[in-house]
CSV table of C-alpha atoms in Angstrom, one decimal:
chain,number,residue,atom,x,y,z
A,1,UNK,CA,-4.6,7.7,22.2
A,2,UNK,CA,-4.3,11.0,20.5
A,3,UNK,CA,-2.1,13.9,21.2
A,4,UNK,CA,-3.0,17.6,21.3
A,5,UNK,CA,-0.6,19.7,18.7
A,6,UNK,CA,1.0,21.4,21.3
A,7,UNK,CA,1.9,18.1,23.0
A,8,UNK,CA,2.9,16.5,19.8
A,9,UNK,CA,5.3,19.6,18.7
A,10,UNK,CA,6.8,19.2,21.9
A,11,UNK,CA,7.8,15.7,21.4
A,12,UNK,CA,9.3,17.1,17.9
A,13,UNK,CA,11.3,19.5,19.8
A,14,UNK,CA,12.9,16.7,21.7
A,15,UNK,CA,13.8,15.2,18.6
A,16,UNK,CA,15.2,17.8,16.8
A,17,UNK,CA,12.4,18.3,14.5
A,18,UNK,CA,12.4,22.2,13.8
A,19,UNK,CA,8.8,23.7,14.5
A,20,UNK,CA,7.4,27.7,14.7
A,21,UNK,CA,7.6,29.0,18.3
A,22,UNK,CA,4.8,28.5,20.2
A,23,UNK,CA,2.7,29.1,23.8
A,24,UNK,CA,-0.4,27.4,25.0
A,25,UNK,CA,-2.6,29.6,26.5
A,26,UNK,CA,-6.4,28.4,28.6
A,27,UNK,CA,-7.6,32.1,28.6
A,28,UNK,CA,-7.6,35.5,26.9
A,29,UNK,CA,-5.1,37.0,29.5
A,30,UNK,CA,-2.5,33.9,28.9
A,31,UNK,CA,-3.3,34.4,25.3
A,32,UNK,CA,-2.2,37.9,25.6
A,33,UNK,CA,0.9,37.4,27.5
A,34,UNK,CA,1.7,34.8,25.3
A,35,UNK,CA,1.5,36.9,22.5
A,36,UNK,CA,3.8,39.6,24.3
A,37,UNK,CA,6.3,36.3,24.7
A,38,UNK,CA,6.3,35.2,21.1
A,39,UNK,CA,7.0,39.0,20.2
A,40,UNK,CA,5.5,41.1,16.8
A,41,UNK,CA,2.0,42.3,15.6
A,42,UNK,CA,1.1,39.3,13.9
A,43,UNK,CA,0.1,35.2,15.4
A,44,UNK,CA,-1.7,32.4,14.1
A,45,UNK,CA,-4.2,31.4,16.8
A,46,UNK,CA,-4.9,27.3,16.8
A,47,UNK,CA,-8.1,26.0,18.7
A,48,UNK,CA,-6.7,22.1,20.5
A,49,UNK,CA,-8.7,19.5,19.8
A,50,UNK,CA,-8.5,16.0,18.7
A,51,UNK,CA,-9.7,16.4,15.1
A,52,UNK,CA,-8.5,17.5,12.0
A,53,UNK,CA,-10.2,19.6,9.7
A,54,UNK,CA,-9.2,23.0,11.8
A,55,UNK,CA,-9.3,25.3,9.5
A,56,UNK,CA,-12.2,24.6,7.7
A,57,UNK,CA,-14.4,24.7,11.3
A,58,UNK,CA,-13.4,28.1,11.8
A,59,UNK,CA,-10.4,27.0,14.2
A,60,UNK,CA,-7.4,28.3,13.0
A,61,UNK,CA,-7.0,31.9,12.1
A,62,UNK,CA,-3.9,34.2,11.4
A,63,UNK,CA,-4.5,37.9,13.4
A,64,UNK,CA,-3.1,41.0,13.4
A,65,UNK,CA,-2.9,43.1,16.5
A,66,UNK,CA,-4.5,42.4,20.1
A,67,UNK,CA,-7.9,43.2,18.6
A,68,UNK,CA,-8.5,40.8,16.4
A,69,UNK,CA,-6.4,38.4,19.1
A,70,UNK,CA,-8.6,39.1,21.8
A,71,UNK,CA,-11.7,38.7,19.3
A,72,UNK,CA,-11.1,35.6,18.2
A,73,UNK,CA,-9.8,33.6,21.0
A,74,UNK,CA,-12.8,35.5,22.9
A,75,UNK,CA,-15.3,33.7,20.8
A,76,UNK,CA,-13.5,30.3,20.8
A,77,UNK,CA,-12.5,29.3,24.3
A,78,UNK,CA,-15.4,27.8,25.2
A,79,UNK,CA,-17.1,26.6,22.8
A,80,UNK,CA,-17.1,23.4,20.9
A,81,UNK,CA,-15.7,23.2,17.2
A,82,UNK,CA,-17.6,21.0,15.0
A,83,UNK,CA,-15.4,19.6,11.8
A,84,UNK,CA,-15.5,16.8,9.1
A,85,UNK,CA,-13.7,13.9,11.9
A,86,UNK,CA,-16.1,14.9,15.1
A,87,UNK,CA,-19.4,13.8,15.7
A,88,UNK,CA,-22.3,16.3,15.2
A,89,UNK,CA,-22.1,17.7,19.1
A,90,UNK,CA,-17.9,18.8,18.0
A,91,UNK,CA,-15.0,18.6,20.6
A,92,UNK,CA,-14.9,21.4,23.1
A,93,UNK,CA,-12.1,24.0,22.7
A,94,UNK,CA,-10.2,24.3,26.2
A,95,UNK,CA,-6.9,26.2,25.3
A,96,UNK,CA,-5.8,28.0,22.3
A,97,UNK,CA,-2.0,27.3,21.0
A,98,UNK,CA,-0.5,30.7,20.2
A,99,UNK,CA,2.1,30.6,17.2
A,100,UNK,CA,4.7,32.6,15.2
A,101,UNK,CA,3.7,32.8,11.5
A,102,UNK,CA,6.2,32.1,8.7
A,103,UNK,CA,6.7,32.9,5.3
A,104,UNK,CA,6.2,29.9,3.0
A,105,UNK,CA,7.3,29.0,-0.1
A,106,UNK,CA,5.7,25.3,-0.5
A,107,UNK,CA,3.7,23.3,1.5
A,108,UNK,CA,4.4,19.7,2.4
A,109,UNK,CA,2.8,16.7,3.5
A,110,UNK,CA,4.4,13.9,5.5
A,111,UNK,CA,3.3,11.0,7.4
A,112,UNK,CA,4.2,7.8,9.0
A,113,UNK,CA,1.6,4.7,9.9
A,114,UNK,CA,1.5,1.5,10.7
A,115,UNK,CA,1.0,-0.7,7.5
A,116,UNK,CA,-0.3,-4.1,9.0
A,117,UNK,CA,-0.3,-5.7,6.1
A,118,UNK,CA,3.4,-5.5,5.3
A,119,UNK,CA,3.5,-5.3,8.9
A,120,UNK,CA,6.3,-2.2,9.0
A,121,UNK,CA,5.8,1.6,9.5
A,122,UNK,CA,4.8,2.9,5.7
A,123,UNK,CA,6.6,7.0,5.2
A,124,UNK,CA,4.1,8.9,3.1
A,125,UNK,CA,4.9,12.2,1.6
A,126,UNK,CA,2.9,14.9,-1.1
A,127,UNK,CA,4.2,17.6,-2.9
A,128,UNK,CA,0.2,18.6,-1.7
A,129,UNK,CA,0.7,19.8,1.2
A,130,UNK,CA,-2.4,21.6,3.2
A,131,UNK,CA,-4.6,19.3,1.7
A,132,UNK,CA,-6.8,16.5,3.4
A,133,UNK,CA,-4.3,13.6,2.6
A,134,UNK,CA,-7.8,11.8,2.2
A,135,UNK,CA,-8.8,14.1,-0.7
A,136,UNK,CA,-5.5,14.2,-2.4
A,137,UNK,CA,-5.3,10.2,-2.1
A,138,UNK,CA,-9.2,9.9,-3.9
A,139,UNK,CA,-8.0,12.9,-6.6
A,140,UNK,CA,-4.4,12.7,-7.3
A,141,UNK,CA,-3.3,9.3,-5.9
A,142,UNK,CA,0.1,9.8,-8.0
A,143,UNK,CA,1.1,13.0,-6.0
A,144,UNK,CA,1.6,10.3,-2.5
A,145,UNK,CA,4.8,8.3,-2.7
A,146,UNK,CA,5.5,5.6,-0.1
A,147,UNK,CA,8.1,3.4,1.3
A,148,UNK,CA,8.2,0.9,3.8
A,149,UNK,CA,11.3,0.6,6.5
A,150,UNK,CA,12.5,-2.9,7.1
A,151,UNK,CA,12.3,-2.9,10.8
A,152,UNK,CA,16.0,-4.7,11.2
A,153,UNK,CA,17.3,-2.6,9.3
A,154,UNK,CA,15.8,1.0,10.0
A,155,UNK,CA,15.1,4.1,7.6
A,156,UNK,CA,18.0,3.9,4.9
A,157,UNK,CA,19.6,7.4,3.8
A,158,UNK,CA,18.7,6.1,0.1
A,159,UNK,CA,15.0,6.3,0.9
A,160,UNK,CA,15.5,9.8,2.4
A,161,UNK,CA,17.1,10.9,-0.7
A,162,UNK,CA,14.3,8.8,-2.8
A,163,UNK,CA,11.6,11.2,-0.8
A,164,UNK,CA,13.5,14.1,-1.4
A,165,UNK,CA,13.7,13.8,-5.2
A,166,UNK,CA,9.9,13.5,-5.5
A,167,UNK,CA,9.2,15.9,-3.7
A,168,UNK,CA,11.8,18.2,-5.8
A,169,UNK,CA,13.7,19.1,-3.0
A,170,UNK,CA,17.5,19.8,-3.5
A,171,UNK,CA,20.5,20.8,-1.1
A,172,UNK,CA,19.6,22.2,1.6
A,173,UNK,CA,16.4,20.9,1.6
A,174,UNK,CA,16.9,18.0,0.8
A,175,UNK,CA,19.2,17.4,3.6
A,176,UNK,CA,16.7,19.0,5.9
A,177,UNK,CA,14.2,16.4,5.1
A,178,UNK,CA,16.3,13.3,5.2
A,179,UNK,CA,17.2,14.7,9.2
A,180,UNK,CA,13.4,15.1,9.6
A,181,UNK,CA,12.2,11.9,8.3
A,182,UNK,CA,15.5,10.0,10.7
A,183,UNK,CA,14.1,11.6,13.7
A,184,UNK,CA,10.3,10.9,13.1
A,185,UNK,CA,11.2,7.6,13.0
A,186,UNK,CA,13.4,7.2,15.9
A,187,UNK,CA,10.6,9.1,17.8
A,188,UNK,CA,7.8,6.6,16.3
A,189,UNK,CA,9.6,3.7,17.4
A,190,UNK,CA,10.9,4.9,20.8
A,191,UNK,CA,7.1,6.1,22.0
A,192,UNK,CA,5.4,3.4,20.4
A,193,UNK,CA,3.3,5.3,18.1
A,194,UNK,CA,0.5,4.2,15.5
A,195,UNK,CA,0.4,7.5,13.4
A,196,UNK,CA,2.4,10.6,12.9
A,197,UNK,CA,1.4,13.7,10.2
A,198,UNK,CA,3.2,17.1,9.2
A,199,UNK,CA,0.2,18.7,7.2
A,200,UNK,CA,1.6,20.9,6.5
A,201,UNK,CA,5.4,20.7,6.3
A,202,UNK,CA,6.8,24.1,5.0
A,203,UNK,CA,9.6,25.1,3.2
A,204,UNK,CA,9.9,28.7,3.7
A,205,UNK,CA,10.9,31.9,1.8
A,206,UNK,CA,14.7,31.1,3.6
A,207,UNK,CA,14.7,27.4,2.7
A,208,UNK,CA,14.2,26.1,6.3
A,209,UNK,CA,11.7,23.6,6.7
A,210,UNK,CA,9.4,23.5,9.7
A,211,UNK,CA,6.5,21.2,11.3
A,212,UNK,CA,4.0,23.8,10.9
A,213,UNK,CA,0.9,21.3,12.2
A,214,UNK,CA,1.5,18.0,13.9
A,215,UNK,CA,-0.9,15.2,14.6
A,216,UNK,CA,0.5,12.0,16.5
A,217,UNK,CA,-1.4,8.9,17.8
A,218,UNK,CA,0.3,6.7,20.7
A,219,UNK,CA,-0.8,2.7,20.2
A,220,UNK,CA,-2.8,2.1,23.3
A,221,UNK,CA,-1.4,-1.1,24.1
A,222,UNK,CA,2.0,0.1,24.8
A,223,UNK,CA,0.6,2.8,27.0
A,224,UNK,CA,2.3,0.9,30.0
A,225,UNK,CA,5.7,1.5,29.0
A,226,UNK,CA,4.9,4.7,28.3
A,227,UNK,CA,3.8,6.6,31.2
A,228,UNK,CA,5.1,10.0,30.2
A,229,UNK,CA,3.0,9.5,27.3
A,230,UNK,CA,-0.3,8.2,29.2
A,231,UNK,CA,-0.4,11.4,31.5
A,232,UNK,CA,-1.0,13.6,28.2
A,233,UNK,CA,-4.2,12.2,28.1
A,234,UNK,CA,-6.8,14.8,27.6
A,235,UNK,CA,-10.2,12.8,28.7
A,236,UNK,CA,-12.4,16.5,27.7
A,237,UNK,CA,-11.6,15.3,24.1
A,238,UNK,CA,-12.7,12.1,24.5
A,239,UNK,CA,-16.5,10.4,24.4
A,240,UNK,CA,-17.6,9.9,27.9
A,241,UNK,CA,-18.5,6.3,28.0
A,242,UNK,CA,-15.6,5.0,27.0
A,243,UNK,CA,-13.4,6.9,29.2
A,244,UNK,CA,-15.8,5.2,32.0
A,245,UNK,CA,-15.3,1.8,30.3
A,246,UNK,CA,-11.8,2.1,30.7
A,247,UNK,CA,-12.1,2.6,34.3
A,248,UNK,CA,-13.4,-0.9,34.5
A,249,UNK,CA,-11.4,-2.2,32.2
A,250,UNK,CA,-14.4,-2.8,29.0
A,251,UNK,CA,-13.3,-2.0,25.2
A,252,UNK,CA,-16.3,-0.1,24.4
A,253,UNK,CA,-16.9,2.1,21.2
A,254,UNK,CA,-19.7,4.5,20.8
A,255,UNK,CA,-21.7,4.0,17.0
A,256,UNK,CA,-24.6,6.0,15.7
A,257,UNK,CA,-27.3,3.3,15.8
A,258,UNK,CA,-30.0,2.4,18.5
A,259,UNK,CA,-29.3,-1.6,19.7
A,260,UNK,CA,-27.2,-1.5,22.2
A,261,UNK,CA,-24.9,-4.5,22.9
A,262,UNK,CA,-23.1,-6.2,25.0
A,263,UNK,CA,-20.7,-9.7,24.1
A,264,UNK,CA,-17.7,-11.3,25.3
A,265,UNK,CA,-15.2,-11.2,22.6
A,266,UNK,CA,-14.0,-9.1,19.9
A,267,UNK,CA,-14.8,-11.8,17.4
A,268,UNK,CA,-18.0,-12.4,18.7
A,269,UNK,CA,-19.4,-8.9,19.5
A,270,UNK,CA,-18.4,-8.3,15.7
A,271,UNK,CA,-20.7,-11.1,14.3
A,272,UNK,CA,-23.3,-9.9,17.0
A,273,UNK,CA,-22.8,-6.6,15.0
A,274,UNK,CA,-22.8,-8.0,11.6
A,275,UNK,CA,-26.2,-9.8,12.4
A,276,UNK,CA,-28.0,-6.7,13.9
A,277,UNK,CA,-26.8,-4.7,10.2
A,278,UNK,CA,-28.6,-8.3,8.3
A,279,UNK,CA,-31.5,-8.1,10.0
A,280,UNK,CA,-32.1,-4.2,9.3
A,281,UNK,CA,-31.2,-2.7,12.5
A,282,UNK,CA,-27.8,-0.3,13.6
A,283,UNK,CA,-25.6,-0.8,16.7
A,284,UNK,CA,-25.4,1.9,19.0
A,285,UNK,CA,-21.9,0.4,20.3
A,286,UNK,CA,-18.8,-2.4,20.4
A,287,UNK,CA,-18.9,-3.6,23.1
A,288,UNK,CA,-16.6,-6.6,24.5
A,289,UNK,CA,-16.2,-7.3,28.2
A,290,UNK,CA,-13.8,-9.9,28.0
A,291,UNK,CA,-13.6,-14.1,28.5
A,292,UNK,CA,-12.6,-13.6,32.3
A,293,UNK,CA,-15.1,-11.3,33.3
A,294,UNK,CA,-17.7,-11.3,36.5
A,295,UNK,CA,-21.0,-10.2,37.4
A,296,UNK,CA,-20.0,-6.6,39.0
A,297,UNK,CA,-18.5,-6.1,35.4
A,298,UNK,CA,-20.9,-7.1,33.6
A,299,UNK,CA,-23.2,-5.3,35.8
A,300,UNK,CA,-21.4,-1.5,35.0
A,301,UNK,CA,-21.2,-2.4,31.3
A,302,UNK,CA,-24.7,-2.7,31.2
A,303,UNK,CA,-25.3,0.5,33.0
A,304,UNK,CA,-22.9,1.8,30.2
A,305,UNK,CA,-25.8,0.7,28.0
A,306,UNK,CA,-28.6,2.1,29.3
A,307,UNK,CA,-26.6,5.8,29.7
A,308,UNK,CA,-26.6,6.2,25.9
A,309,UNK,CA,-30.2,7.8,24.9
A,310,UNK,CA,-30.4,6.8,22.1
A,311,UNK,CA,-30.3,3.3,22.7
A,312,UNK,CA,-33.6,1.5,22.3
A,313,UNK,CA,-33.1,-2.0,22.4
A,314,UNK,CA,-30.4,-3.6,24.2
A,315,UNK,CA,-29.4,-7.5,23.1
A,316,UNK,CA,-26.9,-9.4,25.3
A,317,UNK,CA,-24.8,-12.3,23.6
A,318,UNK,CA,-22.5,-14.2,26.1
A,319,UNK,CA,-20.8,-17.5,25.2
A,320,UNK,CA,-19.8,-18.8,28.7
A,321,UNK,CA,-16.2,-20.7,28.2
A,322,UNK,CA,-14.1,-18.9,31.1
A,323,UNK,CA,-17.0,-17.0,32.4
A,324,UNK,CA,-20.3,-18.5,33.6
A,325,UNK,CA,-23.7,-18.1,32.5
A,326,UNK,CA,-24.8,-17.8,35.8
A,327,UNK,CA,-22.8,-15.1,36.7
A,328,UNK,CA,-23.5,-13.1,33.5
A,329,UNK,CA,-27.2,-13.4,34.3
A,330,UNK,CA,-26.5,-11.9,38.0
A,331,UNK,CA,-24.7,-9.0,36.5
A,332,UNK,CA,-27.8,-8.4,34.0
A,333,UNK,CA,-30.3,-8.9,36.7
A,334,UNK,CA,-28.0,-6.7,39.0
A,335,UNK,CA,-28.0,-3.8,36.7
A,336,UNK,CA,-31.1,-3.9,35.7
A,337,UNK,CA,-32.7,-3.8,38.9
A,338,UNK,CA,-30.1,-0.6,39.9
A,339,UNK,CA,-30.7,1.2,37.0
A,340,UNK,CA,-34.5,0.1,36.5
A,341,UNK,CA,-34.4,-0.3,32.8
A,342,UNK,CA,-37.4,0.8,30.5
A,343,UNK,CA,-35.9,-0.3,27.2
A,344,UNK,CA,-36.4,-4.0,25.7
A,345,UNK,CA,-33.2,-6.1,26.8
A,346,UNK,CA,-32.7,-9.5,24.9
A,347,UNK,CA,-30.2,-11.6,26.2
A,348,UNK,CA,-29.2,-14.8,24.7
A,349,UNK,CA,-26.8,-16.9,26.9
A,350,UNK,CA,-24.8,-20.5,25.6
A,351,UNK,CA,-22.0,-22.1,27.2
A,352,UNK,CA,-20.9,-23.3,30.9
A,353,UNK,CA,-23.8,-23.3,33.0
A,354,UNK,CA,-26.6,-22.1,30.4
A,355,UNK,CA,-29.3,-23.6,32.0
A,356,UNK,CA,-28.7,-22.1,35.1
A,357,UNK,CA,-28.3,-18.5,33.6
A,358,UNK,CA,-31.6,-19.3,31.9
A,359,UNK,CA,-33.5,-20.0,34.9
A,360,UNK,CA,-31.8,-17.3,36.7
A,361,UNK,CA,-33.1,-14.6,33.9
A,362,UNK,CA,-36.7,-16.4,33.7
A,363,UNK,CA,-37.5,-16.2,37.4
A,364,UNK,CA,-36.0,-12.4,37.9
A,365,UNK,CA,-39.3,-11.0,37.5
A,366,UNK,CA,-38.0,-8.5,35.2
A,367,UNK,CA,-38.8,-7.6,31.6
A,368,UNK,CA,-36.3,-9.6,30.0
A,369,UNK,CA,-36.3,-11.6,26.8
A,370,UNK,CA,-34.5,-14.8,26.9
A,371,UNK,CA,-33.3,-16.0,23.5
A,372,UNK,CA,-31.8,-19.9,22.9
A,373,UNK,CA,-30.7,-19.1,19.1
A,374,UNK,CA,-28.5,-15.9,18.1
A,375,UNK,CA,-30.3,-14.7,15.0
A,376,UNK,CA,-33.6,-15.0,16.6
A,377,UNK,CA,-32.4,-12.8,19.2
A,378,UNK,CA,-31.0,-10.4,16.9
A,379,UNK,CA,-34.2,-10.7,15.0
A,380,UNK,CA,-36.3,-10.1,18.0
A,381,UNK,CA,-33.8,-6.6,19.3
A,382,UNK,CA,-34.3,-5.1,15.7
A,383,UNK,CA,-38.2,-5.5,15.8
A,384,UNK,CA,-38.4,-4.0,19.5
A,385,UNK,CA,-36.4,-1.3,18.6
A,386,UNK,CA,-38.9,-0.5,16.0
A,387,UNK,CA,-41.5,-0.7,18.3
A,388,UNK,CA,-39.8,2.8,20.5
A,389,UNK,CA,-41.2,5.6,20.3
């Protein structure tokens, strides 16, 4: 789940992390008044949205004076910001963060991830700060230094100082990012997070250093035990259908291609995928609705299906071990009577009761194509596809 940078600076606050001041504001009056609050002639006006690239869009600007304040935040509210990480339709811009500008002397970069394969949070940090961490990792891959913290052990002092010396930061600087660095990892392991950025991290003209942007990602998973954390979700920000596919409890992934689909299992629904690619067609989704599931389930993630437009073809693949066959098909045939589908839908069943899910999809009446073999069936999706208009 990702945070706004309002909500993520605020989390820095309670950690000691230094930041600009800042207010939030959802109109042009509260923009106004929080303008009055932060005091001065002069604010750097942020659109919130879950996407990086800001700047670039046309979403960050630094004003002078109520006129160009009211100007800008005018003609952003509202609308929806289109950057390098959104899809082509952008995220819409809600509220506006307000901020008092600095005066910087160097900017920063500094991150923390998970690294799965060494299976510890990884620190990342480059003296190329305000730069796509992507572009500077393609172009100047010896401007990131790492390290990974031993999770018994924590974040050592020495790596701090390590940091701190690549970065050519001395005294009170250096001391200023070895405090920084301690609390992001404290806060990354108390709130269970999967990613934290400071792009950029400034030093300024009085050499104070400050979290001038912040981007933070909570790990899903561990959203139970971290209910503070869950209520910051912002849905507006997020696609549609997989909001709705959390409400019934399906992992579900919007793609760019046209084949809908629908599996049980991660695994599985990942082969389904890989198959569709071979055979010259594009998913339109991920979508797994789980070993234990039932025929209402199955029955709203098909609906999910048939809300995406672009979706031409849908091809079911459901190995019944926990769950039936039979009751898949009554979810299928359930939904598509409801919805009254007018897309191709190839379904191709195996496991406990198979034969019975068979016969249940053959006498339905409805236009579906039953499939005993995989590929076949992902054959037969990919050429109906072609066949839409």
């Amino acid at each position: 789940m990702n945070l706004h940078e309002y909500q993520s600076k605020q989390l820095f606050k309670d950690y000691g992390i230094p930041t600009a001041p800042g207010r939030l504001a959802h109109s042009l009056d509260e923009a106004r008044a929080a303008a009055r609050e932060l005091g001065g002639t002069e604010w750097v006006v942020k659109a919130q949205v879950h996407a990086g690239g800001r700047g670039k869009a046309g979403g960050v600007k630094y004003v002078r004076g109520f006129t160009e304040l009211d100007e800008f935040v005018s003609g952003l509210l509202g609308r929806r910001l289109v950057t390098h990480q959104t899809t082509s339709d952008g995220q819409p811009v809600n509220m506006v963060w307000l901020e008092s500008p600095c005066k910087i002397a160097r900017e920063l970069y500094l991150g923390a991830v998970v690294d799965r394969r060494a299976q510890r949070v990884a620190f990342m940090a480059s003296s190329m700060g305000g730069v796509d961490i992507e572009e500077v990792a393609s172009k100047h891959p010896d401007k990131i230094i790492t390290a990974t913290v031993d999770p018994v052990a924590g974040l050592q002092p020495y790596q701090c100082r390590q940091f701190a010396f690549a970065l050519g930061l001395r005294g009170a600087t250096s001391n200023a990012l070895g405090k920084i660095m301690t609390s992001l990892y404290r806060l990354f392991m108390e709130k269970d997070l999967s990613l934290i950025e400071i792009n950029p991290l400034v030093v300024t003209a009085q050499d104070e250093m400050l979290a001038v942007d912040a981007k933070l990602n909570v790990d899903d998973n561990a959203l139970y035990r971290q209910k503070s954390l869950a209520d910051l979700r912002d849905a507006t920000q997020e696609d549609e259908k997989e909001n709705r596919a959390q409400q019934f409890g399906l992992n579900y992934i919007t793609l760019d291609g046209d084949i809908g689909c629908m599996v049980n299992g991660a695994g599985l629904a990942m082969a389904t995928m890989d198959l569709i690619k071979l055979e010259g067609g594009m998913p339109a989704n991920f979508l797994d609705v789980g070993g234990g599931t039932s025929a209402e389930k199955v029955a709203e993630a098909f609906k999910l299906l048939l809300s995406d437009t672009k979706v031409k073809a849908i091809l079911v693949n459901i190995f019944g071990g926990i769950v039936r066959c039979d009751l898949i098909a009554e979810g299928i045939i359930t939904a598509v009577r409801e919805v009254g589908v007018k897309i191709p839908v190839v379904v191709r069943l195996e496991g406990t009761n198979v034969d019975k899910g068979r016969a249940l999809l053959n006498n339905s009446g409805l236009a579906i194509i039953a499939s005993n073999d995989l590929t076949e069936a992902a054959r037969t999706a990919v050429r109906e596809a072609r066949k839409a208009p």
